[in-house]
CSV table of C-alpha atoms in Angstrom, one decimal:
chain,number,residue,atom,x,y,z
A,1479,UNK,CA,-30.6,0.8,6.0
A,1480,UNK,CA,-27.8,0.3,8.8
A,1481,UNK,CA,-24.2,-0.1,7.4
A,1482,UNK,CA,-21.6,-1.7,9.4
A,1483,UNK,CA,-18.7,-3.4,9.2
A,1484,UNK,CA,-17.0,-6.4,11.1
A,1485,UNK,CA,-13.3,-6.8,11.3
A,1486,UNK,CA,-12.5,-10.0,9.3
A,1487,UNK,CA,-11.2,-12.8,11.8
A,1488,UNK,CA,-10.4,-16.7,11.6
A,1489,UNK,CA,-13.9,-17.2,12.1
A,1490,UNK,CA,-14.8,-16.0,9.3
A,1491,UNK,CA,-12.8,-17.6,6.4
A,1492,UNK,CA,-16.1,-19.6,5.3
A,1493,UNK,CA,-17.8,-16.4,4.6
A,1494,UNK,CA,-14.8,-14.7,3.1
A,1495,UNK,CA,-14.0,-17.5,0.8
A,1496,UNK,CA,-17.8,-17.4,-0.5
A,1497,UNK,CA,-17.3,-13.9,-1.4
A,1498,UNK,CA,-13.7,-14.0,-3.2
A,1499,UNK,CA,-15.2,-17.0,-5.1
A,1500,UNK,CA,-18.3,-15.0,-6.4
A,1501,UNK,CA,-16.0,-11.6,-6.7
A,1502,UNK,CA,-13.6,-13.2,-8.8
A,1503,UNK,CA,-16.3,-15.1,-10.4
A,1504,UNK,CA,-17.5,-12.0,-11.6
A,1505,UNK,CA,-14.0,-10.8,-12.4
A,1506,UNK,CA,-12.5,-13.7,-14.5
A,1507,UNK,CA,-10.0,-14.1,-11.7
A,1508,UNK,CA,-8.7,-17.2,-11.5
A,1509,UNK,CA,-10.2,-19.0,-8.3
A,1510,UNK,CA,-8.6,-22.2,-6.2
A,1511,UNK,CA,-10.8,-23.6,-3.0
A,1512,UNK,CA,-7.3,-24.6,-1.4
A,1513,UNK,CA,-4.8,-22.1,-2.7
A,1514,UNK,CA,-7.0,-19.0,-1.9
A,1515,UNK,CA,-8.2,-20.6,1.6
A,1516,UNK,CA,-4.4,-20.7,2.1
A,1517,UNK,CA,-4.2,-17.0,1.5
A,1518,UNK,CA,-6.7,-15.4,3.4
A,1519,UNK,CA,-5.8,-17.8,6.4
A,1520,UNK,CA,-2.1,-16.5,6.2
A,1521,UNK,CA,-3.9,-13.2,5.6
A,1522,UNK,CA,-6.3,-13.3,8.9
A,1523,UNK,CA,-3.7,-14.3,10.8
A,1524,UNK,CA,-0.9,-11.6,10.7
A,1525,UNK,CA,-1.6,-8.5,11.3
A,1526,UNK,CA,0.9,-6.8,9.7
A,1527,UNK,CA,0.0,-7.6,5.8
A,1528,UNK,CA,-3.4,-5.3,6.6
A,1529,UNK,CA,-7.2,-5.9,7.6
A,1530,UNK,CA,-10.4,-6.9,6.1
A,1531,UNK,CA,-13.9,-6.3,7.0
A,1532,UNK,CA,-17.1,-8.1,6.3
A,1533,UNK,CA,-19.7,-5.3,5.0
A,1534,UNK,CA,-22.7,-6.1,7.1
A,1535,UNK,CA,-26.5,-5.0,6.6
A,1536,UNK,CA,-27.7,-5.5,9.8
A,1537,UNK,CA,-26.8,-9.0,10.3
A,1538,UNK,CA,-26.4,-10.5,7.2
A,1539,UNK,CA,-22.8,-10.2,5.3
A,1540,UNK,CA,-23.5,-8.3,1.7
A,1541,UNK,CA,-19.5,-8.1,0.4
A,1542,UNK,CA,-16.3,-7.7,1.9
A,1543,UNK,CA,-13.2,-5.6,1.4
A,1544,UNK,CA,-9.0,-6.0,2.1
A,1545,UNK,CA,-6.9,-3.4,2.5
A,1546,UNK,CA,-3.0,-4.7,2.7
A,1547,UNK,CA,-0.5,-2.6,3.9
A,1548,UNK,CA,3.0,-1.5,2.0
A,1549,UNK,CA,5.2,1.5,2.4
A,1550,UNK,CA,6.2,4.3,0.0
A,1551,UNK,CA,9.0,7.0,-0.3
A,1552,UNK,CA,7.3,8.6,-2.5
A,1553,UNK,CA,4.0,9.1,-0.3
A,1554,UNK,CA,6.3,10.0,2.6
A,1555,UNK,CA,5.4,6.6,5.0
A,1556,UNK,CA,3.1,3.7,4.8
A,1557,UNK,CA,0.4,3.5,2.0
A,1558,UNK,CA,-1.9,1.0,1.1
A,1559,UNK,CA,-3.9,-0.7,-1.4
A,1560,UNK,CA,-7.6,-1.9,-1.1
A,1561,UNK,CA,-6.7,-5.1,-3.3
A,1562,UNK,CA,-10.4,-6.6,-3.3
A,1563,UNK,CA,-13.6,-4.9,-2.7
A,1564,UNK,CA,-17.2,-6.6,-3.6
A,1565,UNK,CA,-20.9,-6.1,-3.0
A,1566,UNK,CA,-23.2,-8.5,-4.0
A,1567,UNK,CA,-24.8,-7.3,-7.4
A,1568,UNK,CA,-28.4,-6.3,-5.3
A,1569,UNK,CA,-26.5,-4.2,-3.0
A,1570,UNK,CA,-24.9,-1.8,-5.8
A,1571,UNK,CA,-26.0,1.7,-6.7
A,1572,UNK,CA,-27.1,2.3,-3.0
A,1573,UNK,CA,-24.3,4.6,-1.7
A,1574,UNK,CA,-22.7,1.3,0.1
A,1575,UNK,CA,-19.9,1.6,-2.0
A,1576,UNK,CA,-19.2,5.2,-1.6
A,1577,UNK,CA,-20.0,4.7,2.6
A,1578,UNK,CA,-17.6,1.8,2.4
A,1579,UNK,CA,-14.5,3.9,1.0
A,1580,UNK,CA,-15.2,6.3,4.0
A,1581,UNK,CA,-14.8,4.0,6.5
A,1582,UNK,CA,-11.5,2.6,4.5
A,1583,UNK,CA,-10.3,5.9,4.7
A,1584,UNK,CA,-10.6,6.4,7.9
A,1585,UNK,CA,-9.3,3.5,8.9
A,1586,UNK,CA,-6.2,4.4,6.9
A,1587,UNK,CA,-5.9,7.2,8.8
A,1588,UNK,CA,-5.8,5.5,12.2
A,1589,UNK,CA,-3.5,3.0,11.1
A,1590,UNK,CA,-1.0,6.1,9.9
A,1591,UNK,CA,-1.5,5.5,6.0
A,1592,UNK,CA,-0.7,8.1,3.7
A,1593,UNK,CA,-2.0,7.0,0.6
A,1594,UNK,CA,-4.1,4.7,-0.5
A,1595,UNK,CA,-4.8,3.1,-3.9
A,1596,UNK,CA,-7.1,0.7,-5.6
A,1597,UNK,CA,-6.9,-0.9,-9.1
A,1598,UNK,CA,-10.0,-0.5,-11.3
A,1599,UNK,CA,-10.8,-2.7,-14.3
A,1600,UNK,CA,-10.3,-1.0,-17.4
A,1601,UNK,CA,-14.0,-2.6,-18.9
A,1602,UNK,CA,-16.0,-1.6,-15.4
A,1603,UNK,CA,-17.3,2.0,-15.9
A,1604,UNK,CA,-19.6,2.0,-12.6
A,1605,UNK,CA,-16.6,1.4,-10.1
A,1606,UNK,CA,-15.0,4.0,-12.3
A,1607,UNK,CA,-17.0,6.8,-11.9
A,1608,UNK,CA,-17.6,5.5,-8.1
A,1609,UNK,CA,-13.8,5.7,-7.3
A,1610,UNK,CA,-14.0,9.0,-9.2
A,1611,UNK,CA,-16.3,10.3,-7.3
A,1612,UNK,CA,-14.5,9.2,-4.2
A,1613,UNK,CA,-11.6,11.2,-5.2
A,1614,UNK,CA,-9.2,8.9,-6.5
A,1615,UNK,CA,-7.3,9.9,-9.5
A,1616,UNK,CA,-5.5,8.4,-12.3
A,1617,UNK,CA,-2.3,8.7,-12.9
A,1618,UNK,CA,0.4,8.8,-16.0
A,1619,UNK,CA,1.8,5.6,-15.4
A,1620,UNK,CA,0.8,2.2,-16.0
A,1621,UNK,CA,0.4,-0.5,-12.4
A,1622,UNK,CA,3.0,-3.2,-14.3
A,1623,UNK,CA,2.9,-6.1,-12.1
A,1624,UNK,CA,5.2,-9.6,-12.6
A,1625,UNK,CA,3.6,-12.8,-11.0
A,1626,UNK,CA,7.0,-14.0,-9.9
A,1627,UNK,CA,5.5,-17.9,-9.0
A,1628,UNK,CA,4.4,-18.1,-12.8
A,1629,UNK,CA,7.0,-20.3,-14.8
A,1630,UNK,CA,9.5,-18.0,-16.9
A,1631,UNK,CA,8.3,-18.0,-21.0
């Protein structure tokens, strides 16, 4: 089973959007045709907010995953955050996910990253114990985040 992965382009929103709808499908992440079209074309087309890739077996597109790009004091430079990764469901429990994560990481470390971090749902054991494995640690502190285009309550 060959592995590769294709740096995410223009051309490939239709894909992309196919996957973020079934990923946040599976998620209960709230999903809009326009609004996230609108994002990963503003997304594909500046390079500085990060890269994606489509995760190919041979030629057929099996998941995708984005890695944005921030920068930290506290990790000494610029760090990054894999904000969506998904396989299709068949592809799990193959070692995909684990190959994948090495090839982020070394990406990261071409593009100067120091750290990198990922957000794991609290009810998805499986990634868990896959990021685990990968090395990825939890920490004492809680990711707080404030949606700052939601209306004030």
């Amino acid at each position: 089973m060959t592995i590769n992965y294709q740096v995410a382009a223009i051309a490939d929103l239709t894909s992309l959007l196919e996957f973020v709808r079934e990923f946040h499908h599976n998620e209960n992440l709230p999903f809009d045709e326009n609004i996230d079209r609108d994002v990963l074309t503003q997304f594909l087309t500046d390079e500085s907010l990060g890269k994606g890739w489509l995760i190919q077996q041979e030629d057929d597109a099996i998941g995708y995953i984005i890695l944005t790009l921030g920068y930290s004091l506290e990790y000494r430079g610029r760090d990054a955050f894999i904000d969506e990764f998904y396989l299709r469901p068949k592809y799990r429990g193959q070692g995909i996910g684990t190959q994948t994560l090495v090839f982020v990481e070394d990406a990261c470390r071409v593009l100067g990253v120091q750290a990198l971090h990922l957000e794991v749902d609290f009810e998805n054991p499986h990634a868990q114990r896959l990021y685990h494995r990968s090395g990825y640690q939890r920490h004492d502190r809680f990711l707080m985040t404030k949606d700052l285009l939601a209306p004030l309550l």
